[in-house]
Amino acid sequence: MSIKIVGIIGSGLMGTGIAQACATAGIDVIVRDIDPAALKRCIESVSSGLARLVAKQKLTEEAKTAALAAIRTTTDIKDLSGADFIIEAATENLALKQKILQEVEAIAAPSCIIATNTSSVSITKLAATLAQPGRFVGMHFFNPVPVMALVEIIRAIQTTDATVALTEELARTVGKTSIGVKNAPGFVVNRILCPMINEAIFVLQEGLASMEEIDAGMKLGANHPIGPLALADLVGLDTLLAVMNVFYSDFKDPKYRPAPLLQEMVDAGYLGRKSGRGFYKY
């Protein structure tokens, strides 16, 4: 089976990035969101991203035009019925994702692979929502999608080998390297990364060092390309909090408790780059 059309549910940061990666690779993309304004921002963001690649001579003007032409947007989920592969990239909310996946299965072709880009929700639990759970898989991209080379491919207990193979094929087609992961909270990268960022927030909260000193320490002392607090702003503090809450709930281990300062920042609406303010101002 050749993947020619990819449907994407959600036109936020991740959905937009996945759309750009697929369209640049020559795949037709249909992005669905319930908010027309969000869809407009999605296209504007992809256009800006492609323009930057053209300016850096990493993409031709012709390729930019072709990629933009390959993306369609819609508010009607039925428009995804012809897709070969559908990726859900909605908010990290179990009930919402389950509802969306049931809607997707109702309109998807029998051969269509259904995937989720979740960074924390159980793939097995989401698969159980579907009548055909064997065609469900986790396909976790990293932000910013056009730049980051990794995709985690997570199998539910129900996922078939054929589903995994097609997902690996799509990852290769869009220029990503994939790693196979068993279903567990946070999978591999976030299981390691998010507690590290959370601990950096504890260090800040306890006054051990300033934001700038913590970030400089990890950049210069651990050779990280970006400090953990700046990375938290990039990821989104609300996303980080959601992941830590899943860890805390699922592992029943106090080492995963979210830092109180993280909760306070989210309560204040300081979500990072996307809100103009997180640990730093943007």
Short mmCIF file of N, CA, C and O in Angstrom, two decimals, residues 75-136:
data_model
loop_
_atom_site.label_atom_id
_atom_site.label_comp_id
_atom_site.label_asym_id
_atom_site.label_seq_id
_atom_site.Cartn_x
_atom_site.Cartn_y
_atom_site.Cartn_z
N THR A 75 -13.24 21.91 7.82
CA THR A 75 -13.85 21.77 9.14
C THR A 75 -14.71 20.50 9.20
O THR A 75 -15.23 20.16 10.25
N ASP A 76 -14.84 19.82 8.07
CA ASP A 76 -15.70 18.63 7.96
C ASP A 76 -14.85 17.36 7.97
O ASP A 76 -14.08 17.11 7.04
N ILE A 77 -15.00 16.56 9.00
CA ILE A 77 -14.19 15.34 9.12
C ILE A 77 -14.44 14.36 7.97
O ILE A 77 -13.57 13.56 7.63
N LYS A 78 -15.60 14.43 7.34
CA LYS A 78 -15.91 13.53 6.23
C LYS A 78 -14.96 13.75 5.04
O LYS A 78 -14.78 12.84 4.21
N ASP A 79 -14.33 14.92 4.96
CA ASP A 79 -13.40 15.19 3.87
C ASP A 79 -12.12 14.36 3.97
O ASP A 79 -11.33 14.32 3.03
N LEU A 80 -11.93 13.70 5.11
CA LEU A 80 -10.75 12.85 5.29
C LEU A 80 -11.02 11.40 4.88
O LEU A 80 -10.16 10.54 5.03
N SER A 81 -12.19 11.13 4.34
CA SER A 81 -12.59 9.75 4.04
C SER A 81 -11.71 9.08 2.99
O SER A 81 -11.62 7.85 2.94
N GLY A 82 -11.04 9.87 2.15
CA GLY A 82 -10.19 9.30 1.12
C GLY A 82 -8.73 9.15 1.53
O GLY A 82 -7.89 8.71 0.72
N ALA A 83 -8.42 9.49 2.78
CA ALA A 83 -7.02 9.44 3.24
C ALA A 83 -6.55 7.99 3.43
O ALA A 83 -7.32 7.11 3.80
N ASP A 84 -5.26 7.77 3.17
CA ASP A 84 -4.64 6.46 3.39
C ASP A 84 -4.13 6.31 4.81
O ASP A 84 -3.92 5.20 5.31
N PHE A 85 -3.91 7.46 5.46
CA PHE A 85 -3.30 7.48 6.79
C PHE A 85 -3.82 8.73 7.48
O PHE A 85 -3.74 9.82 6.93
N ILE A 86 -4.38 8.59 8.68
CA ILE A 86 -4.92 9.75 9.41
C ILE A 86 -4.22 9.86 10.75
O ILE A 86 -4.11 8.88 11.50
N ILE A 87 -3.71 11.06 11.03
CA ILE A 87 -2.98 11.31 12.28
C ILE A 87 -3.78 12.28 13.14
O ILE A 87 -4.06 13.41 12.73
N GLU A 88 -4.14 11.83 14.33
CA GLU A 88 -4.82 12.71 15.29
C GLU A 88 -3.75 13.49 16.06
O GLU A 88 -2.84 12.92 16.64
N ALA A 89 -3.88 14.82 16.03
CA ALA A 89 -2.91 15.69 16.70
C ALA A 89 -3.64 16.74 17.52
O ALA A 89 -3.33 17.93 17.46
N ALA A 90 -4.63 16.30 18.28
CA ALA A 90 -5.43 17.20 19.11
C ALA A 90 -4.78 17.37 20.48
O ALA A 90 -3.74 16.80 20.78
N THR A 91 -5.43 18.15 21.33
CA THR A 91 -4.94 18.42 22.68
C THR A 91 -4.78 17.14 23.49
O THR A 91 -5.49 16.17 23.27
N GLU A 92 -3.83 17.16 24.45
CA GLU A 92 -3.55 15.99 25.28
C GLU A 92 -4.67 15.77 26.29
O GLU A 92 -4.52 16.04 27.49
N ASN A 93 -5.78 15.27 25.79
CA ASN A 93 -6.95 15.02 26.63
C ASN A 93 -7.55 13.68 26.21
O ASN A 93 -7.97 13.53 25.06
N LEU A 94 -7.57 12.71 27.11
CA LEU A 94 -7.99 11.35 26.77
C LEU A 94 -9.39 11.30 26.20
O LEU A 94 -9.62 10.71 25.14
N ALA A 95 -10.35 11.92 26.88
CA ALA A 95 -11.75 11.86 26.44
C ALA A 95 -11.92 12.49 25.06
O ALA A 95 -12.65 11.96 24.20
N LEU A 96 -11.23 13.62 24.83
CA LEU A 96 -11.32 14.29 23.53
C LEU A 96 -10.75 13.40 22.43
O LEU A 96 -11.35 13.25 21.36
N LYS A 97 -9.59 12.80 22.71
CA LYS A 97 -8.96 11.95 21.70
C LYS A 97 -9.84 10.73 21.39
O LYS A 97 -9.98 10.34 20.22
N GLN A 98 -10.42 10.14 22.41
CA GLN A 98 -11.30 8.99 22.18
C GLN A 98 -12.49 9.37 21.31
O GLN A 98 -12.86 8.62 20.39
N LYS A 99 -13.08 10.52 21.57
CA LYS A 99 -14.21 11.00 20.78
C LYS A 99 -13.80 11.22 19.32
O LYS A 99 -14.48 10.78 18.39
N ILE A 100 -12.65 11.86 19.12
CA ILE A 100 -12.17 12.14 17.77
C ILE A 100 -11.88 10.84 17.02
O ILE A 100 -12.24 10.68 15.85
N LEU A 101 -11.25 9.88 17.70
CA LEU A 101 -10.88 8.62 17.04
C LEU A 101 -12.11 7.83 16.62
O LEU A 101 -12.11 7.20 15.56
N GLN A 102 -13.16 7.88 17.41
CA GLN A 102 -14.41 7.22 17.02
C GLN A 102 -15.00 7.89 15.78
O GLN A 102 -15.50 7.22 14.88
N GLU A 103 -14.91 9.23 15.72
CA GLU A 103 -15.39 9.97 14.55
C GLU A 103 -14.55 9.63 13.32
O GLU A 103 -15.09 9.47 12.22
N VAL A 104 -13.25 9.51 13.52
CA VAL A 104 -12.35 9.17 12.41
C VAL A 104 -12.66 7.79 11.87
O VAL A 104 -12.78 7.59 10.66
N GLU A 105 -12.80 6.81 12.76
CA GLU A 105 -13.05 5.44 12.30
C GLU A 105 -14.36 5.34 11.53
O GLU A 105 -14.48 4.55 10.58
N ALA A 106 -15.32 6.17 11.89
CA ALA A 106 -16.63 6.13 11.24
C ALA A 106 -16.56 6.56 9.77
O ALA A 106 -17.38 6.13 8.95
N ILE A 107 -15.56 7.38 9.42
CA ILE A 107 -15.47 7.88 8.03
C ILE A 107 -14.27 7.31 7.27
O ILE A 107 -14.18 7.44 6.05
N ALA A 108 -13.30 6.69 7.98
CA ALA A 108 -12.06 6.23 7.34
C ALA A 108 -12.30 4.97 6.51
O ALA A 108 -13.13 4.13 6.85
N ALA A 109 -11.53 4.87 5.42
CA ALA A 109 -11.57 3.66 4.60
C ALA A 109 -11.08 2.47 5.43
O ALA A 109 -10.25 2.64 6.33
N PRO A 110 -11.55 1.24 5.13
CA PRO A 110 -11.14 0.06 5.91
C PRO A 110 -9.63 -0.16 5.93
O PRO A 110 -9.09 -0.70 6.91
N SER A 111 -8.94 0.27 4.88
CA SER A 111 -7.49 0.07 4.79
C SER A 111 -6.68 1.21 5.42
O SER A 111 -5.46 1.13 5.51
N CYS A 112 -7.36 2.26 5.85
CA CYS A 112 -6.69 3.45 6.38
C CYS A 112 -6.06 3.16 7.74
O CYS A 112 -6.70 2.58 8.62
N ILE A 113 -4.80 3.58 7.91
CA ILE A 113 -4.14 3.50 9.21
C ILE A 113 -4.55 4.73 10.02
O ILE A 113 -4.56 5.84 9.50
N ILE A 114 -4.87 4.51 11.28
CA ILE A 114 -5.23 5.62 12.18
C ILE A 114 -4.15 5.73 13.25
O ILE A 114 -3.82 4.75 13.91
N ALA A 115 -3.59 6.92 13.38
CA ALA A 115 -2.48 7.14 14.31
C ALA A 115 -2.79 8.31 15.24
O ALA A 115 -3.63 9.15 14.95
N THR A 116 -2.07 8.33 16.34
CA THR A 116 -2.14 9.48 17.25
C THR A 116 -0.74 10.03 17.45
O THR A 116 0.23 9.27 17.49
N ASN A 117 -0.66 11.35 17.58
CA ASN A 117 0.62 12.01 17.85
C ASN A 117 0.77 12.30 19.34
O ASN A 117 1.62 13.09 19.74
N THR A 118 -0.03 11.66 20.18
CA THR A 118 0.05 11.93 21.61
C THR A 118 1.47 11.77 22.15
O THR A 118 2.22 10.91 21.69
N SER A 119 1.78 12.59 23.15
CA SER A 119 3.10 12.48 23.78
C SER A 119 3.02 11.76 25.13
O SER A 119 4.04 11.55 25.77
N SER A 120 1.80 11.39 25.55
CA SER A 120 1.70 10.82 26.89
C SER A 120 0.56 9.82 27.10
O SER A 120 0.64 8.98 28.00
N VAL A 121 -0.51 9.90 26.31
CA VAL A 121 -1.68 9.05 26.56
C VAL A 121 -1.41 7.61 26.09
O VAL A 121 -0.75 7.40 25.07
N SER A 122 -1.93 6.65 26.81
CA SER A 122 -1.74 5.23 26.50
C SER A 122 -2.26 4.89 25.10
O SER A 122 -3.44 5.11 24.80
N ILE A 123 -1.40 4.32 24.27
CA ILE A 123 -1.79 3.92 22.92
C ILE A 123 -2.76 2.75 22.98
O ILE A 123 -3.72 2.67 22.22
N THR A 124 -2.55 1.84 23.91
CA THR A 124 -3.44 0.69 24.08
C THR A 124 -4.84 1.14 24.48
O THR A 124 -5.85 0.64 23.98
N LYS A 125 -4.92 2.11 25.39
CA LYS A 125 -6.22 2.61 25.83
C LYS A 125 -6.95 3.30 24.68
O LYS A 125 -8.16 3.15 24.51
N LEU A 126 -6.22 4.06 23.87
CA LEU A 126 -6.83 4.73 22.72
C LEU A 126 -7.26 3.71 21.67
O LEU A 126 -8.33 3.83 21.07
N ALA A 127 -6.43 2.69 21.45
CA ALA A 127 -6.76 1.66 20.46
C ALA A 127 -8.06 0.95 20.83
O ALA A 127 -8.86 0.59 19.95
N ALA A 128 -8.28 0.77 22.11
CA ALA A 128 -9.48 0.06 22.58
C ALA A 128 -10.77 0.83 22.25
O ALA A 128 -11.86 0.26 22.29
N THR A 129 -10.62 2.10 21.90
CA THR A 129 -11.77 2.92 21.49
C THR A 129 -12.32 2.45 20.14
O THR A 129 -13.50 2.65 19.84
N LEU A 130 -11.46 1.83 19.33
CA LEU A 130 -11.81 1.51 17.95
C LEU A 130 -12.35 0.10 17.77
O LEU A 130 -11.98 -0.82 18.49
N ALA A 131 -13.18 -0.05 16.77
CA ALA A 131 -13.70 -1.38 16.42
C ALA A 131 -12.62 -2.23 15.77
O ALA A 131 -12.62 -3.46 15.87
N GLN A 132 -11.67 -1.57 15.08
CA GLN A 132 -10.54 -2.25 14.44
C GLN A 132 -9.24 -1.72 15.06
O GLN A 132 -8.51 -0.95 14.43
N PRO A 133 -8.92 -2.12 16.27
CA PRO A 133 -7.76 -1.57 16.96
C PRO A 133 -6.42 -1.97 16.35
O PRO A 133 -5.40 -1.32 16.59
N GLY A 134 -6.41 -3.01 15.51
CA GLY A 134 -5.16 -3.45 14.90
C GLY A 134 -4.55 -2.42 13.96
O GLY A 134 -3.33 -2.42 13.74
N ARG A 135 -5.39 -1.53 13.44
CA ARG A 135 -4.86 -0.53 12.51
C ARG A 135 -4.48 0.78 13.21
O ARG A 135 -4.22 1.79 12.57
N PHE A 136 -4.43 0.73 14.54
CA PHE A 136 -4.11 1.94 15.31
C PHE A 136 -2.68 1.88 15.81
O PHE A 136 -2.18 0.83 16.21
#
